[in-house]
Amino acid sequence: GQQLNQSPQSMFIQEGEDVSMNCTSSSIFNTWLWYKQEPGEGPVLLIALYKAGELTSNGRLTAQFGITRKDSFLNISASIPSDVGIYFCAGQKDSGYALNFGKGTSLLVTP
Amino acid sequence: DGGITQSPKYLFRKEGQNVTLSCEQNLNHDAMYWYRQDPGQGLRLIYYSQIVNDFQKGDIAEGYSVSREKKESFPLTVTSAQKNPTAFYLCASRADGNTIYFGEGSWLTVV
């Protein structure tokens, strides 16, 4: 399966700053998902997007499904130290296919 | 408690041995997946199963085997043919629609 292009690879920011990361693909996807993974744990679903152009929020997190269906972004506003982790994007063509993952964005937040 | 349970959390394998990682879910999900995670590599698909008694190879199936005799269970065997098995292994299952949920992962180390 195709691996998605996720950027940036890592971010080191101060508490209170906003964060933006994105994911692009050469293929069209019908679903975009964003996960957060903490060390030694499985990824936890943050936001699921099912429709091109969809903008969805979950607390301080906002994600959008790109109009072309080939990209998605995730924003985190007013970051806090517990936002630390690796954020993965994942795309899926149809329900019969497995997810394709980006390589992750490692986020570090200093108090 | 509903969820995906992986066991053991930590496993050590001697070279030449087969080992089996357990994955159980009580979410009544039809589809289940196994991913492998290496540092900086994101998640790579090993095998997936859309329904009982059926499974498909993913991107890196060589050296692995699975079975799906029950809806709730999708064990992964890492065989001696897998030359570099040290990794973090993640099991997942899919709800109706395209949302995929993960277990907490299993660490496998070759000694």
PDB file of C-alpha atoms in Angstrom:
ATOM      1  CA  GLY A   1       0.000   0.000   0.000  1.00  0.00           C
ATOM      2  CA  GLN A   2       0.967   3.573  -0.515  1.00  0.00           C
ATOM      3  CA  GLN A   3       2.606   5.466   2.313  1.00  0.00           C
ATOM      4  CA  LEU A   4       1.373   9.007   2.722  1.00  0.00           C
ATOM      5  CA  ASN A   5       3.612  12.071   2.841  1.00  0.00           C
ATOM      6  CA  GLN A   6       3.255  13.623   6.263  1.00  0.00           C
ATOM      7  CA  SER A   7       4.984  16.818   7.347  1.00  0.00           C
ATOM      8  CA  PRO A   8       6.661  18.106   9.292  1.00  0.00           C
ATOM      9  CA  GLN A   9       8.532  15.101  10.611  1.00  0.00           C
ATOM     10  CA  SER A  10       8.920  16.725  14.018  1.00  0.00           C
ATOM     11  CA  MET A  11       8.000  19.901  15.839  1.00  0.00           C
ATOM     12  CA  PHE A  12       9.405  21.414  19.002  1.00  0.00           C
ATOM     13  CA  ILE A  13       7.204  24.217  20.302  1.00  0.00           C
ATOM     14  CA  GLN A  14       6.373  26.189  23.409  1.00  0.00           C
ATOM     15  CA  GLU A  15       3.203  25.732  25.395  1.00  0.00           C
ATOM     16  CA  GLY A  16       0.445  27.955  24.082  1.00  0.00           C
ATOM     17  CA  GLU A  17       1.562  27.917  20.465  1.00  0.00           C
ATOM     18  CA  ASP A  18      -0.630  26.625  17.672  1.00  0.00           C
ATOM     19  CA  VAL A  19       0.460  23.606  15.641  1.00  0.00           C
ATOM     20  CA  SER A  20      -0.271  22.629  12.076  1.00  0.00           C
ATOM     21  CA  MET A  21       0.617  19.428  10.265  1.00  0.00           C
ATOM     22  CA  ASN A  22      -0.491  17.968   6.960  1.00  0.00           C
ATOM     23  CA  CYS A  23      -0.651  14.848   4.910  1.00  0.00           C
ATOM     24  CA  THR A  24      -0.659  14.413   1.135  1.00  0.00           C
ATOM     25  CA  SER A  25      -1.190  11.530  -1.202  1.00  0.00           C
ATOM     26  CA  SER A  26      -0.930  10.861  -4.914  1.00  0.00           C
ATOM     27  CA  SER A  27      -4.143   8.831  -4.671  1.00  0.00           C
ATOM     28  CA  ILE A  28      -7.671   9.819  -3.801  1.00  0.00           C
ATOM     29  CA  PHE A  29      -9.019   8.686  -0.453  1.00  0.00           C
ATOM     30  CA  ASN A  30     -12.603   8.544   0.774  1.00  0.00           C
ATOM     31  CA  THR A  31     -11.678   8.638   4.439  1.00  0.00           C
ATOM     32  CA  TRP A  32      -9.002  10.514   6.342  1.00  0.00           C
ATOM     33  CA  LEU A  33      -8.212   9.721   9.954  1.00  0.00           C
ATOM     34  CA  TRP A  34      -5.897  11.363  12.465  1.00  0.00           C
ATOM     35  CA  TYR A  35      -4.372   9.416  15.347  1.00  0.00           C
ATOM     36  CA  LYS A  36      -2.166  10.265  18.321  1.00  0.00           C
ATOM     37  CA  GLN A  37       0.288   7.755  19.715  1.00  0.00           C
ATOM     38  CA  GLU A  38       2.076   8.008  23.039  1.00  0.00           C
ATOM     39  CA  PRO A  39       5.234   5.986  23.749  1.00  0.00           C
ATOM     40  CA  GLY A  40       4.610   2.255  24.047  1.00  0.00           C
ATOM     41  CA  GLU A  41       0.883   2.556  23.374  1.00  0.00           C
ATOM     42  CA  GLY A  42      -1.390   1.991  20.414  1.00  0.00           C
ATOM     43  CA  PRO A  43      -2.612   4.927  18.330  1.00  0.00           C
ATOM     44  CA  VAL A  44      -5.766   6.595  19.567  1.00  0.00           C
ATOM     45  CA  LEU A  45      -8.245   8.018  17.083  1.00  0.00           C
ATOM     46  CA  LEU A  46      -8.588  11.799  17.293  1.00  0.00           C
ATOM     47  CA  ILE A  47     -10.700  12.802  14.314  1.00  0.00           C
ATOM     48  CA  ALA A  48     -12.335  10.964  11.411  1.00  0.00           C
ATOM     49  CA  LEU A  49     -13.224  12.722   8.137  1.00  0.00           C
ATOM     50  CA  TYR A  50     -15.561  11.187   5.577  1.00  0.00           C
ATOM     51  CA  LYS A  51     -16.378  13.914   3.088  1.00  0.00           C
ATOM     52  CA  ALA A  52     -14.281  16.163   0.855  1.00  0.00           C
ATOM     53  CA  GLY A  53     -14.148  19.667   2.284  1.00  0.00           C
ATOM     54  CA  GLU A  54     -15.282  18.516   5.720  1.00  0.00           C
ATOM     55  CA  LEU A  55     -13.917  20.485   8.651  1.00  0.00           C
ATOM     56  CA  THR A  56     -14.242  18.775  12.022  1.00  0.00           C
ATOM     57  CA  SER A  57     -13.202  19.822  15.507  1.00  0.00           C
ATOM     58  CA  ASN A  58     -12.514  17.862  18.660  1.00  0.00           C
ATOM     59  CA  GLY A  59     -11.753  20.289  21.463  1.00  0.00           C
ATOM     60  CA  ARG A  60      -8.577  22.156  20.536  1.00  0.00           C
ATOM     61  CA  LEU A  61      -8.051  19.947  17.486  1.00  0.00           C
ATOM     62  CA  THR A  62      -9.375  20.766  14.030  1.00  0.00           C
ATOM     63  CA  ALA A  63      -8.916  18.650  10.925  1.00  0.00           C
ATOM     64  CA  GLN A  64      -9.964  19.120   7.325  1.00  0.00           C
ATOM     65  CA  PHE A  65     -10.511  16.749   4.445  1.00  0.00           C
ATOM     66  CA  GLY A  66      -9.021  18.390   1.356  1.00  0.00           C
ATOM     67  CA  ILE A  67     -11.247  19.229  -1.583  1.00  0.00           C
ATOM     68  CA  THR A  68      -9.093  17.188  -3.958  1.00  0.00           C
ATOM     69  CA  ARG A  69      -9.392  14.204  -1.562  1.00  0.00           C
ATOM     70  CA  LYS A  70      -5.623  13.897  -1.754  1.00  0.00           C
ATOM     71  CA  ASP A  71      -4.744  15.773   1.395  1.00  0.00           C
ATOM     72  CA  SER A  72      -5.719  16.564   4.952  1.00  0.00           C
ATOM     73  CA  PHE A  73      -4.432  18.763   7.724  1.00  0.00           C
ATOM     74  CA  LEU A  74      -4.603  18.805  11.495  1.00  0.00           C
ATOM     75  CA  ASN A  75      -4.359  21.918  13.657  1.00  0.00           C
ATOM     76  CA  ILE A  76      -3.873  22.014  17.404  1.00  0.00           C
ATOM     77  CA  SER A  77      -4.588  25.323  19.070  1.00  0.00           C
ATOM     78  CA  ALA A  78      -3.030  26.576  22.304  1.00  0.00           C
ATOM     79  CA  SER A  79      -0.809  23.515  22.780  1.00  0.00           C
ATOM     80  CA  ILE A  80      -0.224  22.073  26.237  1.00  0.00           C
ATOM     81  CA  PRO A  81       2.457  19.639  27.484  1.00  0.00           C
ATOM     82  CA  SER A  82       0.096  16.637  27.312  1.00  0.00           C
ATOM     83  CA  ASP A  83      -0.173  17.128  23.540  1.00  0.00           C
ATOM     84  CA  VAL A  84       3.253  15.506  23.298  1.00  0.00           C
ATOM     85  CA  GLY A  85       3.237  12.406  21.122  1.00  0.00           C
ATOM     86  CA  ILE A  86       3.383  11.223  17.556  1.00  0.00           C
ATOM     87  CA  TYR A  87       0.505  12.204  15.302  1.00  0.00           C
ATOM     88  CA  PHE A  88      -0.324   9.980  12.355  1.00  0.00           C
ATOM     89  CA  CYS A  89      -2.536  10.619   9.396  1.00  0.00           C
ATOM     90  CA  ALA A  90      -4.219   7.701   7.673  1.00  0.00           C
ATOM     91  CA  GLY A  91      -6.181   7.463   4.463  1.00  0.00           C
ATOM     92  CA  GLN A  92      -8.516   4.803   3.185  1.00  0.00           C
ATOM     93  CA  LYS A  93      -9.925   4.355  -0.282  1.00  0.00           C
ATOM     94  CA  ASP A  94     -12.937   2.257   0.592  1.00  0.00           C
ATOM     95  CA  SER A  95     -14.104   0.083   3.451  1.00  0.00           C
ATOM     96  CA  GLY A  96     -12.649  -2.984   1.760  1.00  0.00           C
ATOM     97  CA  TYR A  97      -9.124  -1.593   1.973  1.00  0.00           C
ATOM     98  CA  ALA A  98      -6.741  -1.250   4.872  1.00  0.00           C
ATOM     99  CA  LEU A  99      -5.454   2.125   6.014  1.00  0.00           C
ATOM    100  CA  ASN A 100      -2.424   3.790   4.478  1.00  0.00           C
ATOM    101  CA  PHE A 101      -0.385   5.672   7.067  1.00  0.00           C
ATOM    102  CA  GLY A 102       1.934   8.626   7.081  1.00  0.00           C
ATOM    103  CA  LYS A 103       5.263   8.291   8.915  1.00  0.00           C
ATOM    104  CA  GLY A 104       4.069  10.527  11.723  1.00  0.00           C
ATOM    105  CA  THR A 105       4.784  13.960  13.141  1.00  0.00           C
ATOM    106  CA  SER A 106       6.585  13.922  16.471  1.00  0.00           C
ATOM    107  CA  LEU A 107       5.401  16.803  18.661  1.00  0.00           C
ATOM    108  CA  LEU A 108       7.304  18.081  21.672  1.00  0.00           C
ATOM    109  CA  VAL A 109       5.828  20.851  23.829  1.00  0.00           C
ATOM    110  CA  THR A 110       7.880  22.696  26.429  1.00  0.00           C
ATOM    111  CA  PRO A 111       6.168  24.353  29.399  1.00  0.00           C
TER     112      PRO A 111
ATOM    113  CA  ASP B   1     -15.137  -3.064  29.041  1.00  0.00           C
ATOM    114  CA  GLY B   2     -15.242  -3.122  25.266  1.00  0.00           C
ATOM    115  CA  GLY B   3     -12.057  -2.973  23.287  1.00  0.00           C
ATOM    116  CA  ILE B   4      -9.130  -4.659  21.649  1.00  0.00           C
ATOM    117  CA  THR B   5      -6.817  -6.686  23.860  1.00  0.00           C
ATOM    118  CA  GLN B   6      -3.343  -7.662  22.785  1.00  0.00           C
ATOM    119  CA  SER B   7      -1.125 -10.052  24.688  1.00  0.00           C
ATOM    120  CA  PRO B   8       1.528 -10.390  25.770  1.00  0.00           C
ATOM    121  CA  LYS B   9       2.683  -6.785  26.074  1.00  0.00           C
ATOM    122  CA  TYR B  10       6.333  -7.871  25.936  1.00  0.00           C
ATOM    123  CA  LEU B  11       7.697 -10.993  24.321  1.00  0.00           C
ATOM    124  CA  PHE B  12      11.207 -12.283  23.771  1.00  0.00           C
ATOM    125  CA  ARG B  13      11.996 -14.744  21.028  1.00  0.00           C
ATOM    126  CA  LYS B  14      15.058 -16.806  20.466  1.00  0.00           C
ATOM    127  CA  GLU B  15      16.319 -17.046  16.937  1.00  0.00           C
ATOM    128  CA  GLY B  16      14.655 -19.901  15.072  1.00  0.00           C
ATOM    129  CA  GLN B  17      11.537 -19.897  17.236  1.00  0.00           C
ATOM    130  CA  ASN B  18       7.979 -19.208  16.197  1.00  0.00           C
ATOM    131  CA  VAL B  19       5.943 -16.979  18.505  1.00  0.00           C
ATOM    132  CA  THR B  20       2.268 -16.053  18.487  1.00  0.00           C
ATOM    133  CA  LEU B  21       0.789 -12.701  19.424  1.00  0.00           C
ATOM    134  CA  SER B  22      -2.803 -12.701  20.573  1.00  0.00           C
ATOM    135  CA  CYS B  23      -5.467 -10.174  19.562  1.00  0.00           C
ATOM    136  CA  GLU B  24      -9.007 -10.345  20.904  1.00  0.00           C
ATOM    137  CA  GLN B  25     -11.853  -7.873  20.397  1.00  0.00           C
ATOM    138  CA  ASN B  26     -15.327  -7.756  21.914  1.00  0.00           C
ATOM    139  CA  LEU B  27     -16.556  -4.951  19.673  1.00  0.00           C
ATOM    140  CA  ASN B  28     -18.309  -7.258  17.218  1.00  0.00           C
ATOM    141  CA  HIS B  29     -16.162  -5.877  14.398  1.00  0.00           C
ATOM    142  CA  ASP B  30     -15.870  -7.912  11.230  1.00  0.00           C
ATOM    143  CA  ALA B  31     -12.528  -6.607   9.973  1.00  0.00           C
ATOM    144  CA  MET B  32      -9.258  -7.000  11.849  1.00  0.00           C
ATOM    145  CA  TYR B  33      -5.698  -5.971  11.012  1.00  0.00           C
ATOM    146  CA  TRP B  34      -2.097  -6.475  12.054  1.00  0.00           C
ATOM    147  CA  TYR B  35       0.453  -3.693  11.648  1.00  0.00           C
ATOM    148  CA  ARG B  36       4.130  -3.552  12.383  1.00  0.00           C
ATOM    149  CA  GLN B  37       5.771  -0.361  13.613  1.00  0.00           C
ATOM    150  CA  ASP B  38       9.493   0.397  13.406  1.00  0.00           C
ATOM    151  CA  PRO B  39      11.062   3.722  14.433  1.00  0.00           C
ATOM    152  CA  GLY B  40      10.643   6.307  11.706  1.00  0.00           C
ATOM    153  CA  GLN B  41       8.706   3.900   9.500  1.00  0.00           C
ATOM    154  CA  GLY B  42       5.146   4.563  10.507  1.00  0.00           C
ATOM    155  CA  LEU B  43       2.783   1.593  10.430  1.00  0.00           C
ATOM    156  CA  ARG B  44       3.051  -1.130   7.833  1.00  0.00           C
ATOM    157  CA  LEU B  45       0.308  -3.644   7.146  1.00  0.00           C
ATOM    158  CA  ILE B  46       1.137  -7.331   7.682  1.00  0.00           C
ATOM    159  CA  TYR B  47      -2.215  -9.107   7.267  1.00  0.00           C
ATOM    160  CA  TYR B  48      -5.877  -8.234   7.407  1.00  0.00           C
ATOM    161  CA  SER B  49      -9.129 -10.126   7.619  1.00  0.00           C
ATOM    162  CA  GLN B  50     -12.482  -8.840   6.445  1.00  0.00           C
ATOM    163  CA  ILE B  51     -14.493 -11.755   7.782  1.00  0.00           C
ATOM    164  CA  VAL B  52     -14.153 -15.037   9.642  1.00  0.00           C
ATOM    165  CA  ASN B  53     -12.143 -17.723   7.835  1.00  0.00           C
ATOM    166  CA  ASP B  54     -10.761 -15.230   5.344  1.00  0.00           C
ATOM    167  CA  PHE B  55      -7.596 -13.132   5.401  1.00  0.00           C
ATOM    168  CA  GLN B  56      -5.356 -11.276   2.961  1.00  0.00           C
ATOM    169  CA  LYS B  57      -1.656 -10.466   2.849  1.00  0.00           C
ATOM    170  CA  GLY B  58      -0.636  -6.899   3.440  1.00  0.00           C
ATOM    171  CA  ASP B  59       2.544  -5.154   2.363  1.00  0.00           C
ATOM    172  CA  ILE B  60       5.006  -7.115   4.528  1.00  0.00           C
ATOM    173  CA  ALA B  61       3.426 -10.563   5.031  1.00  0.00           C
ATOM    174  CA  GLU B  62       6.586 -12.618   4.467  1.00  0.00           C
ATOM    175  CA  GLY B  63       7.604 -14.501   7.603  1.00  0.00           C
ATOM    176  CA  TYR B  64       4.196 -14.071   9.252  1.00  0.00           C
ATOM    177  CA  SER B  65       1.019 -16.137   9.391  1.00  0.00           C
ATOM    178  CA  VAL B  66      -2.476 -15.536  10.747  1.00  0.00           C
ATOM    179  CA  SER B  67      -5.745 -17.343  11.314  1.00  0.00           C
ATOM    180  CA  ARG B  68      -9.309 -16.129  11.751  1.00  0.00           C
ATOM    181  CA  GLU B  69     -11.338 -19.001  13.142  1.00  0.00           C
ATOM    182  CA  LYS B  70     -13.496 -16.767  15.329  1.00  0.00           C
ATOM    183  CA  LYS B  71     -14.793 -13.261  14.808  1.00  0.00           C
ATOM    184  CA  GLU B  72     -13.270 -12.092  18.076  1.00  0.00           C
ATOM    185  CA  SER B  73      -9.769 -13.430  17.541  1.00  0.00           C
ATOM    186  CA  PHE B  74      -6.986 -12.731  15.018  1.00  0.00           C
ATOM    187  CA  PRO B  75      -3.676 -14.202  16.255  1.00  0.00           C
ATOM    188  CA  LEU B  76      -0.415 -13.402  14.491  1.00  0.00           C
ATOM    189  CA  THR B  77       2.436 -15.914  14.331  1.00  0.00           C
ATOM    190  CA  VAL B  78       5.913 -14.580  13.736  1.00  0.00           C
ATOM    191  CA  THR B  79       7.805 -17.458  12.177  1.00  0.00           C
ATOM    192  CA  SER B  80      11.504 -18.182  12.052  1.00  0.00           C
ATOM    193  CA  ALA B  81      11.406 -17.074   8.428  1.00  0.00           C
ATOM    194  CA  GLN B  82      10.980 -13.472   9.571  1.00  0.00           C
ATOM    195  CA  LYS B  83      14.607 -12.355   9.723  1.00  0.00           C
ATOM    196  CA  ASN B  84      14.113  -9.060  11.506  1.00  0.00           C
ATOM    197  CA  PRO B  85      11.129  -9.498  13.819  1.00  0.00           C
ATOM    198  CA  THR B  86      12.073  -7.035  16.555  1.00  0.00           C
ATOM    199  CA  ALA B  87       9.323  -4.398  16.422  1.00  0.00           C
ATOM    200  CA  PHE B  88       6.150  -3.063  17.981  1.00  0.00           C
ATOM    201  CA  TYR B  89       3.094  -4.962  16.717  1.00  0.00           C
ATOM    202  CA  LEU B  90      -0.348  -3.397  16.599  1.00  0.00           C
ATOM    203  CA  CYS B  91      -3.681  -5.125  16.143  1.00  0.00           C
ATOM    204  CA  ALA B  92      -6.698  -3.171  14.994  1.00  0.00           C
ATOM    205  CA  SER B  93     -10.336  -3.682  14.108  1.00  0.00           C
ATOM    206  CA  ARG B  94     -12.785  -1.692  12.018  1.00  0.00           C
ATOM    207  CA  ALA B  95     -16.191  -0.450  13.048  1.00  0.00           C
ATOM    208  CA  ASP B  96     -19.035   0.056  10.594  1.00  0.00           C
ATOM    209  CA  GLY B  97     -17.858   2.674   8.185  1.00  0.00           C
ATOM    210  CA  ASN B  98     -14.134   3.188   7.920  1.00  0.00           C
ATOM    211  CA  THR B  99     -13.000   4.009  11.453  1.00  0.00           C
ATOM    212  CA  ILE B 100     -10.234   1.735  12.699  1.00  0.00           C
ATOM    213  CA  TYR B 101      -9.368   1.278  16.364  1.00  0.00           C
ATOM    214  CA  PHE B 102      -6.098  -0.073  17.753  1.00  0.00           C
ATOM    215  CA  GLY B 103      -5.033  -2.264  20.626  1.00  0.00           C
ATOM    216  CA  GLU B 104      -2.252  -1.215  22.966  1.00  0.00           C
ATOM    217  CA  GLY B 105       0.444  -3.093  21.090  1.00  0.00           C
ATOM    218  CA  SER B 106       2.947  -5.844  21.759  1.00  0.00           C
ATOM    219  CA  TRP B 107       6.715  -5.486  21.844  1.00  0.00           C
ATOM    220  CA  LEU B 108       8.640  -8.379  20.327  1.00  0.00           C
ATOM    221  CA  THR B 109      12.382  -8.632  20.827  1.00  0.00           C
ATOM    222  CA  VAL B 110      14.724 -11.272  19.440  1.00  0.00           C
ATOM    223  CA  VAL B 111      17.382 -12.406  21.894  1.00  0.00           C
TER     224      VAL B 111
END
